Amino acid sequence: MNRVYLDNNATTPLLPEVFEAMRPYFFERFGNASSIHRQGQQARAAVEHAREQVADLLNCRPAEIVFTSGGTEGDNLALFGLLKPGDHVITSAVEHHAVLNACRRLEELGCPVTYLPVDGRAVVNPDDVRRALRRETKLVSIILANNETGVLQPVREIAKIAAEADVYFHSDAVQAAGKVPLDMKEMSCDLLTITGHKMHGPQGAGALYVRKGTLLQPLLYGGRHERSRRAGTENLPGIVGLGKAAEIAREGFAQGSVERMLELRDRLERCIVDRIEQVGLNSGGAPRVPNTANLYFDCIEGEAMVIALDLKGLSVSTGAACSSGAIEPSHVLTAMGLSADRARASIRFSLGKQNTTEDVEFALSLMPDVVSRLRELSPVWKSAVSR
Ligand SMILES: Cc1ncc(COP(=O)(O)O)c(C=O)c1O
C-alpha cells in the first residue's frame, strides 16, 4: 500500500546525508569528547564542528550553543535555569506543553506566571506583553511557530519590548528552525530552543541558544560538560546529526526548499477548502510557517478521521503528538476561540522536505470520500443537513 507521511510536526524522517554523517560516530569514531586520547579528540572536534553548524543556522557564536536532549530539555533549561522563586514570567496560552507544564511547576515553586490570551488567529498581541510587565518580571517566553497551527508569533516585536524593560526573552523555536530564518544578531533574544528531529535530524538531540552573559543554573549536576551548563557525556552521533541537519536547513533557504513546501501546502489547503463543504482553515489569516495546515471538518471527530486516513495509507494528526489520544480538545485551538466541537473536528497536515506533489495529490484523492463517509455516520451531520 502507498503510504504518505504528512505529520512532520510530530517528527521528520532523518535525511540520508544526516545519517551518513552520524554513522562513523557509532562505530570507529565512538570516543568520549572529554577523553584526551585520539578517539576523544576526534569526538571533541566533531562536537565543536556541530556547534559551529548550529551557530551558523542561528547566526550566533558557537560558544552560545548548549547541546541538549531536545526541545523539552531546552525549554526546561531556559525556564528553570533562569528563574528563582518570586520571579514573574510572561508566556502565552498557546505554548507547547514543554513550556506550559514547566510554567505550571514554576507556579508551584513560587514564580507567578501570566498566560497571555491570543486573538482569533491564535496570535499574541505585543501590547499585552507590555501591559503584563511587572517589577518582578524576569522572563518573557513566547513560542516562535506553533506546532498545531504553524502560526508565527510577532517575536521580534515582543523581544524588543522585553529588552526595553530589561527582561530576558526566550522563544521555543522548535517548529520554526529550518522553516524561517533565525538570526540571533538581529533578534533581541536571550534564549532560543531548537530540536533535531523537527528538521530532519535525529531524535534526542537539540540545542539551546544562550546569549553571551546570560547566567543559567544547570538542570543536571555532574561534570563540566557544555561549560557547566549541561552535565553528561555528549550524545555524539546525535550532536553530529543535529549539526548536519542544521547545515542542510541553512542551505535549504538558498535552494528554495521553503518555497516548494509553501506551494504544496497552499495547494493542499486550497483544494480541500474548494472540494469539501463545511471545512475551514484554522489561523488562515495569520503569518504561518510554510509546512503546516490545520483545518476543521464540521461534524467529524478528528481522531476518527486520523484513523480512517491511516487505514488508507495517510499519516496526519489531530494536533500535538503528545496530547493525541487525550479527550480534551486542543488548548491552542480553544484559546483562539474555536468551540470544543470544532477543535475536536480539526486535523493537522504538516509537510517535510521529503514530500512531493504526488503526496499532496494522494492526500487530496482520499479526503472527500473519507469525509463524506464519516459524515454519513454522524448523527450531528444528518440533523444539520436535514434542517
Ligand atoms: C513547539 C515544540 N516545542 C517543544 C517540543 C518538544 O521537543 P522534543 O520532542 O525534542 O522534546 C515540541 C515537540 O513536539 C514542539 O513542537
Coordinates of N, CA and C in Angstrom, one line a residue, residues 52-210:
E52 N 29.5 24.7 15.6 CA 29.6 25.8 14.6 C 28.5 25.7 13.5
Q53 N 28.1 24.5 13.1 CA 27.0 24.3 12.2 C 25.7 24.9 12.7
V54 N 25.4 24.6 14.0 CA 24.2 25.1 14.6 C 24.2 26.6 14.8
A55 N 25.4 27.1 15.2 CA 25.6 28.5 15.4 C 25.4 29.3 14.1
D56 N 25.8 28.6 13.0 CA 25.6 29.3 11.6 C 24.1 29.4 11.3
L57 N 23.4 28.3 11.7 CA 21.9 28.4 11.4 C 21.3 29.5 12.2
L58 N 21.8 29.8 13.4 CA 21.1 30.8 14.2 C 21.9 32.2 14.2
N59 N 22.9 32.2 13.4 CA 23.8 33.4 13.3 C 24.2 33.9 14.7
C60 N 24.8 33.0 15.4 CA 25.3 33.4 16.8 C 26.7 32.8 17.0
R61 N 27.3 33.0 18.1 CA 28.6 32.5 18.4 C 28.5 31.0 18.8
P62 N 29.5 30.1 18.3 CA 29.4 28.7 18.8 C 29.3 28.6 20.3
A63 N 30.0 29.4 21.0 CA 30.0 29.3 22.5 C 28.6 29.6 23.1
E64 N 27.7 30.1 22.3 CA 26.4 30.4 22.8 C 25.4 29.2 22.6
I65 N 25.9 28.1 22.1 CA 25.1 26.9 21.8 C 25.3 25.9 22.9
V66 N 24.3 25.5 23.6 CA 24.4 24.4 24.6 C 23.6 23.2 24.0
F67 N 24.3 22.1 23.9 CA 23.6 20.9 23.3 C 22.7 20.2 24.4
T68 N 21.5 19.8 24.0 CA 20.6 19.2 25.0 C 20.0 17.9 24.4
S69 N 19.1 17.3 25.1 CA 18.5 16.1 24.5 C 17.3 16.4 23.6
G70 N 17.0 17.7 23.4 CA 15.9 18.1 22.5 C 15.1 19.3 23.0
G71 N 13.9 19.5 22.5 CA 13.1 20.7 22.7 C 12.7 20.8 24.2
T72 N 12.2 19.7 24.7 CA 11.7 19.7 26.1 C 12.8 20.1 27.1
E73 N 14.0 19.5 26.9 CA 15.0 19.9 27.8 C 15.5 21.4 27.6
G74 N 15.5 21.8 26.4 CA 15.9 23.2 26.1 C 15.0 24.2 26.7
D75 N 13.7 23.9 26.6 CA 12.7 24.8 27.2 C 12.8 24.8 28.7
N76 N 13.0 23.6 29.3 CA 13.1 23.5 30.7 C 14.4 24.1 31.3
L77 N 15.5 24.0 30.5 CA 16.7 24.6 31.0 C 16.6 26.1 30.9
A78 N 15.9 26.6 29.9 CA 15.8 28.1 29.8 C 15.0 28.6 31.0
L79 N 13.9 27.9 31.3 CA 13.0 28.5 32.3 C 13.5 28.2 33.7
F80 N 13.8 26.9 34.0 CA 14.2 26.6 35.4 C 15.7 27.1 35.6
G81 N 16.4 27.2 34.5 CA 17.8 27.7 34.7 C 17.9 29.2 35.1
L82 N 16.9 29.9 34.7 CA 16.9 31.4 34.9 C 16.1 31.8 36.1
L83 N 15.0 31.1 36.4 CA 14.1 31.7 37.4 C 14.3 31.2 38.8
K84 N 14.0 32.1 39.7 CA 14.1 31.8 41.1 C 12.7 32.2 41.7
P85 N 12.3 31.6 42.9 CA 11.0 31.9 43.5 C 10.9 33.4 43.6
G86 N 9.7 33.9 43.3 CA 9.4 35.3 43.3 C 9.5 36.0 42.0
D87 N 10.3 35.4 41.0 CA 10.4 35.9 39.7 C 9.1 35.7 38.9
H88 N 8.7 36.7 38.2 CA 7.4 36.7 37.4 C 7.7 36.3 35.9
V89 N 6.9 35.5 35.4 CA 7.1 35.0 34.0 C 5.9 35.4 33.1
I90 N 6.1 35.8 31.9 CA 5.0 36.1 31.0 C 5.1 35.1 29.9
T91 N 4.1 34.3 29.6 CA 4.1 33.4 28.5 C 2.7 33.5 27.8
S92 N 2.4 32.5 26.9 CA 1.1 32.6 26.2 C 0.3 31.4 26.5
A93 N -1.0 31.4 26.1 CA -1.9 30.3 26.3 C -1.6 29.2 25.3
V94 N -0.8 29.6 24.2 CA -0.7 28.6 23.1 C 0.7 28.0 23.0
E95 N 1.4 28.0 24.1 CA 2.7 27.4 24.1 C 2.6 25.8 24.0
H96 N 3.7 25.2 23.7 CA 3.8 23.8 23.7 C 3.8 23.4 25.2
H97 N 3.4 22.1 25.5 CA 3.4 21.7 26.9 C 4.8 21.7 27.5
A98 N 5.8 21.6 26.7 CA 7.2 21.7 27.3 C 7.4 23.1 28.1
V99 N 6.7 24.1 27.6 CA 6.8 25.4 28.3 C 5.6 25.5 29.3
L100 N 4.4 25.1 28.8 CA 3.2 25.3 29.7 C 3.3 24.5 31.0
N101 N 3.7 23.3 30.9 CA 3.8 22.5 32.1 C 5.0 22.9 33.0
A102 N 6.1 23.3 32.3 CA 7.2 23.9 33.1 C 6.7 25.1 33.9
C103 N 5.9 25.9 33.3 CA 5.3 27.1 33.9 C 4.4 26.7 35.1
R104 N 3.6 25.7 34.9 CA 2.7 25.2 36.0 C 3.6 24.8 37.2
R105 N 4.7 24.1 36.9 CA 5.6 23.7 38.0 C 6.3 25.0 38.7
L106 N 6.6 25.9 37.8 CA 7.2 27.1 38.4 C 6.3 27.9 39.3
E107 N 5.0 27.8 38.9 CA 4.0 28.5 39.8 C 4.0 27.8 41.2
E108 N 4.1 26.4 41.2 CA 4.1 25.7 42.5 C 5.4 26.1 43.3
L109 N 6.5 26.4 42.5 CA 7.7 26.8 43.2 C 7.8 28.3 43.6
G110 N 6.7 29.0 43.4 CA 6.7 30.4 43.8 C 7.0 31.4 42.7
C111 N 6.9 31.0 41.5 CA 7.0 32.0 40.4 C 5.7 32.3 39.8
P112 N 5.1 33.5 40.0 CA 3.8 33.8 39.3 C 4.0 33.9 37.8
V113 N 3.0 33.3 37.1 CA 3.0 33.3 35.7 C 1.8 33.9 35.1
T114 N 2.0 34.8 34.1 CA 0.9 35.4 33.3 C 0.8 34.6 32.0
Y115 N -0.4 34.0 31.7 CA -0.6 33.3 30.4 C -1.4 34.3 29.5
L116 N -0.8 34.8 28.5 CA -1.4 35.8 27.7 C -2.4 35.1 26.7
P117 N -3.6 35.8 26.5 CA -4.5 35.2 25.6 C -4.1 35.5 24.1
V118 N -4.8 34.9 23.2 CA -4.4 35.2 21.8 C -5.7 35.6 21.1
D119 N -5.5 36.2 19.9 CA -6.7 36.6 19.1 C -7.3 35.4 18.3
G120 N -8.3 35.7 17.5 CA -9.0 34.6 16.7 C -8.1 33.9 15.7
R121 N -6.9 34.5 15.5 CA -6.0 33.8 14.6 C -4.9 33.0 15.4
A122 N -5.0 33.1 16.7 CA -4.0 32.5 17.6 C -2.7 33.3 17.7
V123 N -2.8 34.6 17.5 CA -1.6 35.5 17.6 C -1.7 36.3 18.9
V124 N -0.5 36.4 19.5 CA -0.3 37.2 20.8 C -0.2 38.6 20.4
N125 N -0.9 39.5 21.2 CA -0.7 41.0 20.9 C 0.5 41.5 21.7
P126 N 1.5 42.0 21.1 CA 2.7 42.5 21.8 C 2.3 43.6 22.9
D127 N 1.2 44.3 22.7 CA 0.8 45.3 23.7 C 0.4 44.6 25.0
D128 N -0.1 43.4 24.8 CA -0.5 42.6 26.0 C 0.8 42.2 26.8
V129 N 1.9 42.0 26.1 CA 3.1 41.7 26.8 C 3.5 42.9 27.6
R130 N 3.5 44.1 26.9 CA 3.9 45.3 27.6 C 3.0 45.6 28.9
R131 N 1.7 45.3 28.7 CA 0.8 45.6 29.9 C 1.0 44.6 31.0
A132 N 1.5 43.4 30.7 CA 1.7 42.4 31.7 C 3.0 42.5 32.5
L133 N 3.9 43.4 32.0 CA 5.2 43.5 32.7 C 5.0 44.0 34.1
R134 N 5.8 43.5 35.0 CA 5.8 44.0 36.4 C 7.2 44.2 36.8
R135 N 7.4 44.8 38.0 CA 8.7 45.0 38.5 C 9.5 43.7 38.7
E136 N 8.8 42.6 39.0 CA 9.4 41.3 39.3 C 9.5 40.5 38.0
T137 N 9.1 41.0 36.9 CA 9.1 40.1 35.7 C 10.6 39.9 35.3
K138 N 10.9 38.6 35.2 CA 12.3 38.2 34.9 C 12.4 37.7 33.4
L139 N 11.3 37.1 33.0 CA 11.4 36.4 31.7 C 10.0 36.5 30.9
V140 N 10.2 36.7 29.6 CA 9.0 36.5 28.7 C 9.4 35.3 27.8
S141 N 8.5 34.3 27.7 CA 8.7 33.2 26.9 C 7.6 33.0 25.9
I142 N 7.8 33.2 24.6 CA 6.8 33.1 23.6 C 7.2 32.1 22.5
I143 N 6.4 31.2 22.2 CA 6.7 30.2 21.1 C 6.8 31.0 19.8
L144 N 7.8 30.5 19.0 CA 8.0 31.2 17.7 C 7.0 30.7 16.6
A145 N 7.0 29.4 16.4 CA 6.0 28.9 15.5 C 5.2 27.8 16.2
N146 N 3.9 27.9 16.2 CA 3.1 26.9 16.9 C 3.1 25.6 16.2
N147 N 3.2 24.5 17.0 CA 3.3 23.2 16.5 C 1.9 22.7 15.9
E148 N 0.8 23.3 16.4 CA -0.5 22.8 15.9 C -1.0 23.6 14.7
T149 N -0.8 24.9 14.7 CA -1.4 25.8 13.7 C -0.3 26.3 12.7
G150 N 1.0 26.3 13.2 CA 2.0 26.8 12.4 C 2.2 28.3 12.5
V151 N 1.3 28.9 13.4 CA 1.3 30.4 13.5 C 2.6 30.9 14.0
L152 N 3.1 32.0 13.3 CA 4.3 32.7 13.7 C 3.9 33.8 14.6
Q153 N 4.5 33.8 15.8 CA 4.2 35.0 16.7 C 5.1 36.2 16.4
P154 N 4.6 37.4 16.7 CA 5.5 38.6 16.5 C 6.6 38.6 17.5
V155 N 7.5 37.7 17.4 CA 8.5 37.6 18.5 C 9.6 38.7 18.4
R156 N 9.8 39.2 17.2 CA 10.8 40.3 17.1 C 10.3 41.5 17.9
E157 N 9.0 41.8 17.8 CA 8.5 42.9 18.5 C 8.4 42.7 20.0
I158 N 8.0 41.4 20.3 CA 7.9 41.1 21.7 C 9.3 41.1 22.4
A159 N 10.3 40.5 21.7 CA 11.6 40.5 22.2 C 12.2 41.9 22.5
K160 N 11.8 42.8 21.6 CA 12.2 44.2 21.7 C 11.6 44.8 23.0
I161 N 10.3 44.5 23.2 CA 9.6 45.1 24.4 C 10.3 44.5 25.6
A162 N 10.6 43.2 25.6 CA 11.3 42.6 26.8 C 12.7 43.3 27.0
A163 N 13.4 43.5 25.9 CA 14.7 44.1 26.1 C 14.6 45.5 26.6
E164 N 13.7 46.3 26.1 CA 13.5 47.6 26.6 C 13.2 47.7 28.1
A165 N 12.5 46.6 28.6 CA 12.1 46.5 30.0 C 13.2 45.8 30.8
D166 N 14.3 45.5 30.2 CA 15.4 44.8 30.9 C 15.0 43.4 31.4
V167 N 14.2 42.7 30.6 CA 13.6 41.4 31.0 C 14.2 40.4 29.9
Y168 N 14.5 39.2 30.4 CA 15.0 38.2 29.4 C 13.9 37.7 28.5
F169 N 14.3 37.3 27.3 CA 13.3 36.8 26.3 C 13.8 35.4 25.9
H170 N 12.9 34.4 26.0 CA 13.1 33.1 25.5 C 12.0 32.7 24.4
S171 N 12.4 32.0 23.4 CA 11.5 31.5 22.4 C 11.7 30.1 22.1
D172 N 10.6 29.3 22.1 CA 10.6 27.9 21.7 C 10.5 28.0 20.1
A173 N 11.6 27.7 19.5 CA 11.7 27.8 18.0 C 11.8 26.4 17.4
V174 N 11.3 25.4 18.1 CA 11.4 24.0 17.7 C 10.8 23.9 16.3
Q175 N 9.6 24.5 16.1 CA 8.9 24.3 14.8 C 9.2 25.3 13.8
A176 N 10.1 26.2 14.2 CA 10.5 27.3 13.2 C 11.8 27.0 12.6
A177 N 12.7 26.3 13.3 CA 14.1 26.1 12.8 C 14.0 25.4 11.4
G178 N 14.7 25.9 10.5 CA 14.7 25.3 9.1 C 13.6 25.8 8.3
K179 N 12.6 26.4 8.8 CA 11.4 26.8 8.1 C 11.4 28.3 7.9
V180 N 11.9 29.1 8.9 CA 12.1 30.5 8.7 C 13.5 30.9 9.2
P181 N 14.1 31.9 8.6 CA 15.5 32.2 9.1 C 15.4 32.7 10.5
L182 N 16.4 32.3 11.3 CA 16.5 32.7 12.7 C 17.9 33.4 12.8
D183 N 17.9 34.7 13.2 CA 19.1 35.4 13.3 C 19.2 36.1 14.7
M184 N 20.1 35.5 15.5 CA 20.2 35.9 16.9 C 20.8 37.3 17.0
K185 N 21.6 37.7 15.9 CA 22.2 39.0 16.0 C 21.2 40.1 15.7
E186 N 20.2 39.7 15.0 CA 19.2 40.7 14.6 C 18.0 40.7 15.6
M187 N 17.8 39.6 16.3 CA 16.7 39.5 17.2 C 17.1 39.7 18.7
S188 N 16.4 40.4 19.5 CA 16.8 40.6 20.9 C 16.4 39.4 21.7
C189 N 17.0 38.3 21.4 CA 16.6 37.1 22.0 C 17.7 36.6 22.9
D190 N 17.4 36.2 24.2 CA 18.4 35.7 25.1 C 18.6 34.2 25.1
L191 N 17.4 33.5 24.8 CA 17.4 32.1 24.9 C 16.5 31.6 23.8
L192 N 16.9 30.5 23.1 CA 16.1 30.0 22.0 C 16.3 28.5 21.9
T193 N 15.2 27.8 21.8 CA 15.2 26.3 21.8 C 15.0 25.8 20.4
I194 N 15.8 24.8 20.0 CA 15.6 24.1 18.8 C 15.8 22.6 19.1
T195 N 15.3 21.7 18.2 CA 15.5 20.3 18.3 C 15.8 19.6 17.0
G196 N 16.5 18.6 17.0 CA 17.0 18.0 15.7 C 15.8 17.3 14.9
H197 N 14.9 16.6 15.6 CA 14.0 15.8 14.9 C 12.9 16.5 14.2
K198 N 12.8 17.8 14.4 CA 11.7 18.5 13.6 C 12.4 19.1 12.3
M199 N 13.7 18.9 12.1 CA 14.3 19.4 10.9 C 15.2 18.4 10.2
H200 N 14.6 17.2 10.2 CA 15.2 16.0 9.5 C 16.6 15.6 10.1
G201 N 16.7 15.9 11.4 CA 17.9 15.4 12.2 C 17.4 14.3 13.1
P202 N 18.3 13.9 14.0 CA 17.9 12.7 14.9 C 17.0 13.1 16.0
Q203 N 16.2 12.2 16.6 CA 15.5 12.4 17.8 C 16.5 12.4 19.0
G204 N 16.2 13.1 20.0 CA 17.0 13.1 21.2 C 18.3 14.0 21.2
A205 N 18.3 14.9 20.2 CA 19.4 15.9 20.2 C 18.8 17.2 19.9
G206 N 19.2 18.2 20.7 CA 18.7 19.6 20.4 C 19.7 20.6 20.9
A207 N 19.3 21.8 20.9 CA 20.2 22.9 21.4 C 19.5 24.0 22.0
L208 N 20.1 24.6 22.9 CA 19.6 25.9 23.5 C 20.6 27.0 23.2
Y209 N 20.1 28.0 22.5 CA 21.0 29.2 22.3 C 20.9 30.0 23.6
V210 N 22.1 30.3 24.2 CA 22.1 31.1 25.4 C 23.0 32.3 25.1

